[in-house]
Coordinates of C-alpha atoms in Angstrom, one line a residue:
Chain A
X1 CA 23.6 30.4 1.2
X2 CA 24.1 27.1 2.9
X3 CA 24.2 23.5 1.4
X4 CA 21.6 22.9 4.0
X5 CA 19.2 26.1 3.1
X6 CA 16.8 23.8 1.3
X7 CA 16.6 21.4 4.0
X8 CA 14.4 20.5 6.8
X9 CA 14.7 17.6 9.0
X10 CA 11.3 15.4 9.5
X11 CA 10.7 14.6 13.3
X12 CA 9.6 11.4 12.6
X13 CA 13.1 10.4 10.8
X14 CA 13.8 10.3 14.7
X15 CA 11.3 8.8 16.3
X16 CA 12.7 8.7 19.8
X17 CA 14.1 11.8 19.9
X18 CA 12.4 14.0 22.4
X19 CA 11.7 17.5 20.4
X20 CA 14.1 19.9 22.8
X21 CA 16.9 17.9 22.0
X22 CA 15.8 17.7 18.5
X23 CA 15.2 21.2 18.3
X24 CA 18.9 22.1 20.0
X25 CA 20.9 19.5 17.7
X26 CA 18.9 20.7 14.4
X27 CA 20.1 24.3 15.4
X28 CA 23.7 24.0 16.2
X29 CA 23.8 21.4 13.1
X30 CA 22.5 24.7 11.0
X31 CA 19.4 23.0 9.6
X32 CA 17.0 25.7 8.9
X33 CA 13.3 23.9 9.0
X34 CA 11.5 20.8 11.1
X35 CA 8.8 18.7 9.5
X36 CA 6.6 17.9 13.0
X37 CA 4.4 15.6 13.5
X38 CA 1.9 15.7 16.3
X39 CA 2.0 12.5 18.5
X40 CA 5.9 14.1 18.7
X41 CA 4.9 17.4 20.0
X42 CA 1.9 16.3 22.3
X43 CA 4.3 15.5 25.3
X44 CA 5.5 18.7 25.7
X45 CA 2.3 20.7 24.7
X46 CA 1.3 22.5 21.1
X47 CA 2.0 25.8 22.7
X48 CA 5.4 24.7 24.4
X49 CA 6.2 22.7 21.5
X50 CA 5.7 25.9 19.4
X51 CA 8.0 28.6 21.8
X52 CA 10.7 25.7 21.7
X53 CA 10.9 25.2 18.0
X54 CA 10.6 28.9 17.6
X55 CA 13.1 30.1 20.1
X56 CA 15.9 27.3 18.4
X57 CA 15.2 29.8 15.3
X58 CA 13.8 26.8 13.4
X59 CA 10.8 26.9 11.1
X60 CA 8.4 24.5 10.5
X61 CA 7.9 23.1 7.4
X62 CA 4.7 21.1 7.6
X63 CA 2.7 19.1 10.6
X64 CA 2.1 15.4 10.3
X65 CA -1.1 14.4 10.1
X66 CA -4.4 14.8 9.6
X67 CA -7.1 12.8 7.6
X68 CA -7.8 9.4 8.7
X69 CA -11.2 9.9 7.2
X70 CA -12.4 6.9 7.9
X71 CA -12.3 7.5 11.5
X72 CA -15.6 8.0 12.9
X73 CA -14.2 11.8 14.8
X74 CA -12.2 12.6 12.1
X75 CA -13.8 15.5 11.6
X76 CA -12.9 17.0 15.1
X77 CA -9.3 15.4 15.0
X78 CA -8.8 17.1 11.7
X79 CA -10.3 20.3 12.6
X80 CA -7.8 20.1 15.8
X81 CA -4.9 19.0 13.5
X82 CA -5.8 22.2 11.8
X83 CA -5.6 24.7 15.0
X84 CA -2.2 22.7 16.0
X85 CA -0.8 23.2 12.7
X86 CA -1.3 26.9 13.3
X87 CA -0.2 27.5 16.8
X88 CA 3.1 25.6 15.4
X89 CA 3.7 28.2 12.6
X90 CA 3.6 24.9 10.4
X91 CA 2.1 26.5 6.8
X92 CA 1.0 22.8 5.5
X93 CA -0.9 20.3 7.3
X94 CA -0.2 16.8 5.5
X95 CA -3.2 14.5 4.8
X96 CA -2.4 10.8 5.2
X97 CA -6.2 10.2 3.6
X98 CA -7.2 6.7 5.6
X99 CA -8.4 3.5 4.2
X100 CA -11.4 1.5 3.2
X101 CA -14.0 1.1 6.6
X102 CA -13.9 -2.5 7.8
X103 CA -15.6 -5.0 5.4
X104 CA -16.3 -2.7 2.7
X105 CA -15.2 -3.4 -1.4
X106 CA -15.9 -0.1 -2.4
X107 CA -12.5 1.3 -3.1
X108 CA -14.5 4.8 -5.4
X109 CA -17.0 5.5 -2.7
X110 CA -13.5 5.7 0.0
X111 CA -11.7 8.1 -2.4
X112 CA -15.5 9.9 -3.0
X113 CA -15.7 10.7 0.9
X114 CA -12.1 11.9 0.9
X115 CA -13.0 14.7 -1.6
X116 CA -16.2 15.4 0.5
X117 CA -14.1 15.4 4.2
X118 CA -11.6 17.8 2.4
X119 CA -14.3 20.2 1.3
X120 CA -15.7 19.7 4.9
X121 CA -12.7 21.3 6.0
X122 CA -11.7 23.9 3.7
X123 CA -12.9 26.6 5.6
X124 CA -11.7 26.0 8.9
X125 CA -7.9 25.9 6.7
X126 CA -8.6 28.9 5.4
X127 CA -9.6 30.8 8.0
X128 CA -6.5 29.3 10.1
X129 CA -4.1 30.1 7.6
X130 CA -3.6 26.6 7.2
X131 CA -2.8 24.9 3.6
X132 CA -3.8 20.8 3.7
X133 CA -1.5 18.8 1.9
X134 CA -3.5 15.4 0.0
X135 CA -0.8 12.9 0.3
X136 CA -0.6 9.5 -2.2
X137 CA 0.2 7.2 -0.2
X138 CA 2.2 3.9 -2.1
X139 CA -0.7 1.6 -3.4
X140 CA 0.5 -1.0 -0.4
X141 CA -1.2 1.6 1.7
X142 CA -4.7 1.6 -0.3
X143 CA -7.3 -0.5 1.9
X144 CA -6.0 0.4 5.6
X145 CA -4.0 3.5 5.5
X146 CA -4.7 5.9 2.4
X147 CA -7.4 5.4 -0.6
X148 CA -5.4 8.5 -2.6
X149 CA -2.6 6.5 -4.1
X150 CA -1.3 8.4 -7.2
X151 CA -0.5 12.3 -7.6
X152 CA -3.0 12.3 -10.0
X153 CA -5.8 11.2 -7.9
X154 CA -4.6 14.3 -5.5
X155 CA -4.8 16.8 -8.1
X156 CA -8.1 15.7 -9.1
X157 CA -9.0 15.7 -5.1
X158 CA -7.5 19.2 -4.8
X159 CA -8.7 20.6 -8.0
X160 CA -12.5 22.0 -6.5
X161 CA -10.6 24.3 -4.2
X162 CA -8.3 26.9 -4.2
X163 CA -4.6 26.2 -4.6
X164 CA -3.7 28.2 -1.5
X165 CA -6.3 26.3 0.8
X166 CA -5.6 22.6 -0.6
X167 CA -2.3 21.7 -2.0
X168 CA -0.3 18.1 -2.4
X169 CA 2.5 16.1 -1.1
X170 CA 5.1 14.9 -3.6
X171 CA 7.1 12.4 -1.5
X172 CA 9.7 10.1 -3.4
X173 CA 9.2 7.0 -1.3
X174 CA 5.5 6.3 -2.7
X175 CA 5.7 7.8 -6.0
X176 CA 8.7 6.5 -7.7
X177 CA 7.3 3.2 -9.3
X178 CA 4.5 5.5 -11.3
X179 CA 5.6 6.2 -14.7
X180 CA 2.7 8.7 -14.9
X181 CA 4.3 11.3 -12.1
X182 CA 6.5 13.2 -14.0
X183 CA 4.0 14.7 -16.1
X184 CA 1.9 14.6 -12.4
X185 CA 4.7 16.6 -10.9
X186 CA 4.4 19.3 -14.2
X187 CA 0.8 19.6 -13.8
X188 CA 1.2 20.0 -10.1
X189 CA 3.3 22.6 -10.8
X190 CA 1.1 24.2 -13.4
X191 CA -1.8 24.2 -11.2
X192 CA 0.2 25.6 -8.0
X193 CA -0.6 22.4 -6.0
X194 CA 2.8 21.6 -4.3
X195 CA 2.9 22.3 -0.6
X196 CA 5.4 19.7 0.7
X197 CA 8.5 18.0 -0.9
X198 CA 9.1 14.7 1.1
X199 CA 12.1 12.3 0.4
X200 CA 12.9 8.8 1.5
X201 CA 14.4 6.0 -0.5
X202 CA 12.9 2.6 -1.4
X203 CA 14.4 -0.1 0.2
X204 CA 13.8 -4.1 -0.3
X205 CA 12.7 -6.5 1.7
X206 CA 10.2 -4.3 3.2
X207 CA 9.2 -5.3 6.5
X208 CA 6.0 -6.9 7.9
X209 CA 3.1 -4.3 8.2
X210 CA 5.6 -2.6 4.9
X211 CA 5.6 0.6 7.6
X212 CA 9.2 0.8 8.8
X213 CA 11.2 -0.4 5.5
X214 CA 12.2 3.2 4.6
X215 CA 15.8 3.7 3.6
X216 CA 17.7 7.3 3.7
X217 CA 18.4 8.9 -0.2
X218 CA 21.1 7.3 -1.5
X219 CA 19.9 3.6 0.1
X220 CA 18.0 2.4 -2.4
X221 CA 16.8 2.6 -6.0
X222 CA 14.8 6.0 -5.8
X223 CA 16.4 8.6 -8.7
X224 CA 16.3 11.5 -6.1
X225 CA 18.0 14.0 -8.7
X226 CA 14.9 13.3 -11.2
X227 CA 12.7 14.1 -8.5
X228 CA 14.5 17.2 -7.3
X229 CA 14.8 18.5 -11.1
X230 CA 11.3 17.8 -11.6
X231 CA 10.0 19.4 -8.8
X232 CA 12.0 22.4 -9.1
X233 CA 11.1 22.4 -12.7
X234 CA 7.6 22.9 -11.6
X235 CA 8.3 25.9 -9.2
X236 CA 8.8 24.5 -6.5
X237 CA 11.6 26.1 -4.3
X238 CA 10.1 25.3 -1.0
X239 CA 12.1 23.2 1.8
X240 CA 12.7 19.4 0.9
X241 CA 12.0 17.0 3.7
X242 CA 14.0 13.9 4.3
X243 CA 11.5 11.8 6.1
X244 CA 12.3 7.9 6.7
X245 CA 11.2 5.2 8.8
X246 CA 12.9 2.4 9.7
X247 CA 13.2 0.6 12.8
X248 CA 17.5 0.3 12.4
X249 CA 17.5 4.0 12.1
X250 CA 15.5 5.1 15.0
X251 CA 17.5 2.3 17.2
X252 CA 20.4 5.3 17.1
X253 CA 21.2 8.5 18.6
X254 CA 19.0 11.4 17.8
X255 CA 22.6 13.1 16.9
X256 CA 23.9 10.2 14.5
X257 CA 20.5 10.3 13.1
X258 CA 20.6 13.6 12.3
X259 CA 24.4 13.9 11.2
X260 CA 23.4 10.4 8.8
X261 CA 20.4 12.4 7.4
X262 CA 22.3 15.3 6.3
X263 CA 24.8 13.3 5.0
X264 CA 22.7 11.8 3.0
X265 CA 20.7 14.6 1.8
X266 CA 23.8 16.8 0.6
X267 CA 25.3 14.0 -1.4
X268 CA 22.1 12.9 -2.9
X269 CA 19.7 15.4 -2.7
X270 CA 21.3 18.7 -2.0
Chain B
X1 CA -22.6 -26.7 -17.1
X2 CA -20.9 -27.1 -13.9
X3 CA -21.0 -24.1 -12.1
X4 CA -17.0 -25.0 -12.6
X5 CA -17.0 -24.9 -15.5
X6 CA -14.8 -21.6 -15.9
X7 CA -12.6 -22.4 -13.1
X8 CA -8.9 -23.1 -12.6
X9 CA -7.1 -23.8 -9.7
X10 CA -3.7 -22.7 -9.5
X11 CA -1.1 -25.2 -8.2
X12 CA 0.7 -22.3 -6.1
X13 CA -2.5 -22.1 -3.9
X14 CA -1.4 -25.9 -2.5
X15 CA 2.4 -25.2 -3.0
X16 CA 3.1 -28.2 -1.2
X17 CA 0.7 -30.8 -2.6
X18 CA 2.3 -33.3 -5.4
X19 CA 1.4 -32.8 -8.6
X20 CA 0.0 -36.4 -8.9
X21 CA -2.1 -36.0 -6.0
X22 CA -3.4 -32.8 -6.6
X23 CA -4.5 -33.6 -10.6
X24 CA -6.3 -36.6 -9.1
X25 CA -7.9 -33.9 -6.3
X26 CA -8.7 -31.8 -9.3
X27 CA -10.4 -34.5 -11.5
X28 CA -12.5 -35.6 -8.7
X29 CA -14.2 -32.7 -7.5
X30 CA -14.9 -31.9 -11.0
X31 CA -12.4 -29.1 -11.5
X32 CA -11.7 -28.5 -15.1
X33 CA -8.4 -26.7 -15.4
X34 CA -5.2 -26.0 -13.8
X35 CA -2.6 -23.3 -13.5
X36 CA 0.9 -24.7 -12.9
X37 CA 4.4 -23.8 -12.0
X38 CA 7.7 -24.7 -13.6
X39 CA 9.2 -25.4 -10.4
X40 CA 6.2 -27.8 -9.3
X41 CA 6.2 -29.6 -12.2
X42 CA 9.9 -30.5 -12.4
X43 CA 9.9 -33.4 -9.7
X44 CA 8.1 -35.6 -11.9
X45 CA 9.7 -34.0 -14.8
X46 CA 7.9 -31.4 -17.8
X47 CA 6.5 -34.8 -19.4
X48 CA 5.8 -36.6 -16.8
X49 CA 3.4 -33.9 -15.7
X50 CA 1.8 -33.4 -18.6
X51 CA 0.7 -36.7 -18.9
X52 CA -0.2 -36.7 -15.6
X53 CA -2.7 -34.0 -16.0
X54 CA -4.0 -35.4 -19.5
X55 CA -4.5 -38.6 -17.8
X56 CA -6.4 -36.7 -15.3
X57 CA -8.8 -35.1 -17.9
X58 CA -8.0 -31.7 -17.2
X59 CA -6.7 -28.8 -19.0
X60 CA -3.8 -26.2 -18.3
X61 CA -4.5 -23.0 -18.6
X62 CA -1.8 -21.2 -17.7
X63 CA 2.2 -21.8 -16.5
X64 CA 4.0 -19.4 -14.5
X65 CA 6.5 -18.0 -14.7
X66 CA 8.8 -16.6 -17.4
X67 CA 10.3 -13.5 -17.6
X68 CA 12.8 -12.6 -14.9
X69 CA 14.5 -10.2 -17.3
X70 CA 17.3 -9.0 -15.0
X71 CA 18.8 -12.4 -14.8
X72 CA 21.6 -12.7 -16.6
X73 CA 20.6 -16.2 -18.4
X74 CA 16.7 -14.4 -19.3
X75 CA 16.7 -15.7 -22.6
X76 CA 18.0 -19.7 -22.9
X77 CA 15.6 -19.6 -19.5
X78 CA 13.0 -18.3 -21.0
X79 CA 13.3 -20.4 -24.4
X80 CA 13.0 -23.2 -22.0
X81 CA 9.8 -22.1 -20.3
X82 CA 7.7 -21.5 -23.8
X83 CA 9.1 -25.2 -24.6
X84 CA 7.7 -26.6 -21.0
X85 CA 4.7 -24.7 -21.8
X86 CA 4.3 -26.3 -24.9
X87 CA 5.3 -29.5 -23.4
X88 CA 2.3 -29.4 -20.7
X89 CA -0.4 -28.1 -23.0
X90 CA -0.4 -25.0 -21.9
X91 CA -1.4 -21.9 -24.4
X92 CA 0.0 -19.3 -22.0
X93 CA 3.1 -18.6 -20.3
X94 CA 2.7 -16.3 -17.6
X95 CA 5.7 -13.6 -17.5
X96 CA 6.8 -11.9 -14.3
X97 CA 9.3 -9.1 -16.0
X98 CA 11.6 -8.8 -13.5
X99 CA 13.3 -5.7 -11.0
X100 CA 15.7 -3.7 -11.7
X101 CA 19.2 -4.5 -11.1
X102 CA 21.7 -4.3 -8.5
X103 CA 22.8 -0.7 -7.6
X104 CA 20.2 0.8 -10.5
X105 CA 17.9 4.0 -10.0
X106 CA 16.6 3.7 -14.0
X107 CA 13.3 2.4 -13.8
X108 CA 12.7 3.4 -17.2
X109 CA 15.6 1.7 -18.5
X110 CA 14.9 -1.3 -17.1
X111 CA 11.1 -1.3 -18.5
X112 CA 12.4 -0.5 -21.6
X113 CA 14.7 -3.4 -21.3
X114 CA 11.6 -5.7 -20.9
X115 CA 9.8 -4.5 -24.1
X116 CA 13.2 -5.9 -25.8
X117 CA 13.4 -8.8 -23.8
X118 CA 9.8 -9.8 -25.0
X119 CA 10.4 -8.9 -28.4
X120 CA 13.6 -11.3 -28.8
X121 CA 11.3 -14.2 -27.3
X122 CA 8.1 -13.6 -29.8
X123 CA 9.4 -15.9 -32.6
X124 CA 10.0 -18.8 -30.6
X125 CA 6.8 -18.1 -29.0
X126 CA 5.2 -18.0 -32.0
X127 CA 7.3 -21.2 -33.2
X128 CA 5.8 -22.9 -30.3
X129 CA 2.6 -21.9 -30.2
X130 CA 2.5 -20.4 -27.0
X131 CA 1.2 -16.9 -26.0
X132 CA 3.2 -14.8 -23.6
X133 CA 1.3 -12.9 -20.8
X134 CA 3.1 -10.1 -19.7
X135 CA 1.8 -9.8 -15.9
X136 CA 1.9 -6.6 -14.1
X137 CA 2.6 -7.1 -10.4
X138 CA 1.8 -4.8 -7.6
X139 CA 3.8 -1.8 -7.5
X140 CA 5.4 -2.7 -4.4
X141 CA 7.1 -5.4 -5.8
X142 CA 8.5 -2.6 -8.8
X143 CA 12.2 -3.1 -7.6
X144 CA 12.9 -6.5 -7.2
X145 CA 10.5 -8.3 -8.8
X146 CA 8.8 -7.1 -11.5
X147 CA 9.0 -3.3 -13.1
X148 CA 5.6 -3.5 -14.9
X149 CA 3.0 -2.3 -12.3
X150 CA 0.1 -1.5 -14.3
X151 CA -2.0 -2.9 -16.6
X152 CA -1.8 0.1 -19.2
X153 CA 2.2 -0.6 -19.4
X154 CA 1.9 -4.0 -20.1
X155 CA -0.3 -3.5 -22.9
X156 CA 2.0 -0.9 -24.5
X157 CA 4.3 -3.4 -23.8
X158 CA 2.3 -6.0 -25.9
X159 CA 1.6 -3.4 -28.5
X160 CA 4.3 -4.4 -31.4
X161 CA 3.6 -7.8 -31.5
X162 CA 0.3 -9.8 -32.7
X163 CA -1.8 -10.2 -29.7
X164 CA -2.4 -13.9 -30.1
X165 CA 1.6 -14.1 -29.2
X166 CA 1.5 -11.6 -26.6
X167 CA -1.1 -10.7 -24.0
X168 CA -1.1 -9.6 -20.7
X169 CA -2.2 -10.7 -17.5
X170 CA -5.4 -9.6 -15.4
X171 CA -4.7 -10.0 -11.6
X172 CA -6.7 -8.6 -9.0
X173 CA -4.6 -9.0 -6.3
X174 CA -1.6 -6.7 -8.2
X175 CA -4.5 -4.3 -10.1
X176 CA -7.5 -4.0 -7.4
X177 CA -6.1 -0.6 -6.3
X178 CA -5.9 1.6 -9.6
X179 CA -8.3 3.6 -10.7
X180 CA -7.6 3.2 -14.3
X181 CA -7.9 -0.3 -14.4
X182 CA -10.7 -0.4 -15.6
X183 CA -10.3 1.5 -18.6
X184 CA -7.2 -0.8 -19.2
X185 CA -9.2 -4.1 -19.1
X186 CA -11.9 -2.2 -21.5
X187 CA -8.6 -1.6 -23.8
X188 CA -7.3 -4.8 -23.3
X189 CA -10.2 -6.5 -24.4
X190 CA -10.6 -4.5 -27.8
X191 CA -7.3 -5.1 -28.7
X192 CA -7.8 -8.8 -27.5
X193 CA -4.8 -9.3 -25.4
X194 CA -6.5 -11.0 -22.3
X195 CA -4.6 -14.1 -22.1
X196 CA -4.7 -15.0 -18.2
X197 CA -7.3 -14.1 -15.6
X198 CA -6.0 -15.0 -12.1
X199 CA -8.2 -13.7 -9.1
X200 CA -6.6 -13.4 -5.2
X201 CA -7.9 -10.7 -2.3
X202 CA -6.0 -8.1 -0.7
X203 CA -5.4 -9.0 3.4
X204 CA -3.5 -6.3 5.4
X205 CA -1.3 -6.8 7.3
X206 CA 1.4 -7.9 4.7
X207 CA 3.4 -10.1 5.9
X208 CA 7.5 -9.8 5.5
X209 CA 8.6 -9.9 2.1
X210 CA 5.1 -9.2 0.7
X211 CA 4.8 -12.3 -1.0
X212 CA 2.7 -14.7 1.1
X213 CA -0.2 -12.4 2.3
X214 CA -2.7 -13.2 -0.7
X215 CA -6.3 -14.0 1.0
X216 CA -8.9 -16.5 -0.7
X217 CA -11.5 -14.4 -2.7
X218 CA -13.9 -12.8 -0.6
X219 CA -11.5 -12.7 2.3
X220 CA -10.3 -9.2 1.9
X221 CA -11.1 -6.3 0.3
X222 CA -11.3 -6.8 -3.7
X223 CA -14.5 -6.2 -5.7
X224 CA -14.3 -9.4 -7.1
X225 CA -17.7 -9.6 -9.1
X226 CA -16.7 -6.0 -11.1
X227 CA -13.7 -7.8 -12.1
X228 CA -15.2 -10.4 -13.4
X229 CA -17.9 -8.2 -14.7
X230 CA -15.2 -6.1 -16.3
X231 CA -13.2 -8.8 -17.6
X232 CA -16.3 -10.7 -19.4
X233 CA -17.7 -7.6 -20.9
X234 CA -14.0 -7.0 -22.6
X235 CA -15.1 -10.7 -24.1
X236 CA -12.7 -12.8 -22.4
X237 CA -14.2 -15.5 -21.2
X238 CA -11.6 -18.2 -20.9
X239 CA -10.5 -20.0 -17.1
X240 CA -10.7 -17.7 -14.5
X241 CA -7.3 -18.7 -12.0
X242 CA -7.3 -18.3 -8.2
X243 CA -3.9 -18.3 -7.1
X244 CA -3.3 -17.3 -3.2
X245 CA -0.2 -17.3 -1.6
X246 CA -0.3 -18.1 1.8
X247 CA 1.7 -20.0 4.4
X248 CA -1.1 -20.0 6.8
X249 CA -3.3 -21.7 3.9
X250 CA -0.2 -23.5 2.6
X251 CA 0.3 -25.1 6.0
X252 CA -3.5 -27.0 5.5
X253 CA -3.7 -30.7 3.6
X254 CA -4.0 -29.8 -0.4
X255 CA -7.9 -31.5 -0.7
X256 CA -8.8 -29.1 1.9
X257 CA -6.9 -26.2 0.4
X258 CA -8.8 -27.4 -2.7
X259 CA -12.5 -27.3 -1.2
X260 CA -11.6 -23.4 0.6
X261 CA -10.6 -22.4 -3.0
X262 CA -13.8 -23.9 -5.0
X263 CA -15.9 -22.5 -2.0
X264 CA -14.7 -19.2 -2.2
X265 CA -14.8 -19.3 -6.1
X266 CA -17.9 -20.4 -6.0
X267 CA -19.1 -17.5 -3.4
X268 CA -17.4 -14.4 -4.3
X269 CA -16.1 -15.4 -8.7
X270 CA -18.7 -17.6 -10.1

């Protein structure tokens, strides 16, 4: 088995990268899985994007994202996200939850209507084939961008439905301050909630808007190897996504990026 | 009783405006108390100031900041801040812990390393009669600034000692987005370790740095009234603190820094 077997490369760790070349350069590098995300594979279609990823011999490891719930159409753009997610082959759609709507205080009532969105959309998952993903988002992200800011609050989110329908994203980057995710990660485990494994280091100073300050494992202060031994601990053997943004990094090739990533994941992650 | 009556306004909110001329600010518009800083009150010196702000009829309530643990001169730095504070009248020293250091991933360590830090300060606390706040900040600042990021750890930080040495600070702007804060000021109130209660909103986008993107109360997105709510009912009911950091508000004359801050105090806190 390769070092890389566990792998898969996150499109938007190479933003500018248009997806055939991305495709082409993950397969001859011998990386087994793509993490997509769907502004990425809108300019050559869903259904194009899909026969290219496909005929590289790549699988997908999740589709970026859905939620937003806060969005007055999220409930079509979510439903979409869903059918895209399947034509892709991706098995996990990843829920980046929104934020508070504009002038509002009430931080419970936001998280509330991201338990009642999810359950909106349960069944359209299921019958696609579709797992969502609830992803905590780093607390910097709690009034614009995601409500759902510990892995406990995305258990408790999850926990009404069935584990194959509604899983969670464990993602190194906004998790690694909490002291309380190690016993998160077990009882994620218990429970059968982990659908995605996302990696990125954290970085300082992080940049205005605190979007594009990732760093690649090994950059910053993140223990990866915790993280790796705890989710494996909990049963999870599923592909581990390195997924980082930062402006530097997208400024290079697509094929630097790529050969910097694995890099970085074998001597950190791997 | 002045509708001031439980107001303070911190000195970092007019980070430019002399000490001299903002205690005589202060006294005039019938401001009771002030929060100061060690570096603000060195150009007239830690005496000069405190006479200074006697003369002026008010009160300190808090000085900021101790702690810094991952410096390599912590303690005589430290020593020297509980003397300043007892110098200016000041019954609390606000403690910022610290990051972690260069090159570490060992978060834990480096808490753990602030529980001792705290510990080998309490006697000369004590000594002096001033009461150390340990102050959990904003994950986001959990690597370089300060590795207690919630409001539960800094009580079990505060645990060992006798609370009327060691308390912890209340913050909205760092605590605004947990879930179990709530629970933790309930806690923090029964085992009477409320020593500082400073109030600043959450404005996106952050700025560079994360550091000057505080709003006035009311300009962002905090539920100010439950934290005061929250924070009476757990029977503190000393000077509440608005300290904002920012350069856009920083850039404006200190008396009218000073009548934005009592008018949003007196809106949103009061």
């Amino acid at each position: 088995m390769s070092d890389l077997a566990g792998f898969s490369f996150n499109q938007a760790t190479a933003k500018h990268w248009p997806l055939a070349e991305m495709a082409a350069g993950c397969a001859a590098a011998g990386v087994p899985a793509v993490g997509l995300w769907r502004d990425q594979v809108t300019p050559p279609g869903v259904a194009a994007a899909a026969k290219l990823v496909r005929d590289a011999g790549l699988t997908v490891s999740s589709l970026c994202r859905g939620g937003f719930f806060h969005d007055p159409d999220w409930y079509d753009d979510n439903r979409h996200a869903i059918d895209e997610a399947a034509t892709l082959g991706a098995p996990v759609l990843v829920l980046v939850s929104g934020g508070m709507p504009a002038g509002s205080r009430d931080l419970d009532g936001a998280r509330g209507r991201v338990g009642e969105a999810i359950g909106a959309l349960v069944p359209h998952a299921r019958a696609a084939g579709v797992r969502l993903a609830i992803e905590p988002l780093h607390p910097m992200y709690a009034s614009d961008r995601c409500v759902v800011s510990t892995l406990a609050q995305a258990l408790d989110l999850a926990a009404p439905y069935p584990a194959g329908t509604v899983g969670v994203v464990v993602d190194t980057y906004h998790l690694w301050w909490d002291d309380q995710v190690w016993a998160g990660i077990a009882r994620a485990g218990r429970e059968d909630r982990i659908a995605c494994f996302q990696v990125a280091d954290w970085v300082t100073p992080l940049p205005a808007g605190v979007l594009l300050g990732r760093g690649l494992p090994g950059e910053g202060c993140v223990d990866m190897r915790r993280f790796v031994d705890a989710v494996s601990a909990a049963g999870h053997h599923g592909p581990i996504e390195v997924e980082v943004f930062h402006d530097r990094l997208w400024s290079r090739p697509g094929p630097e990026i790529l050969s910097a990533t694995i890099d970085s994941y074998l001597e950190h992650v791997a």
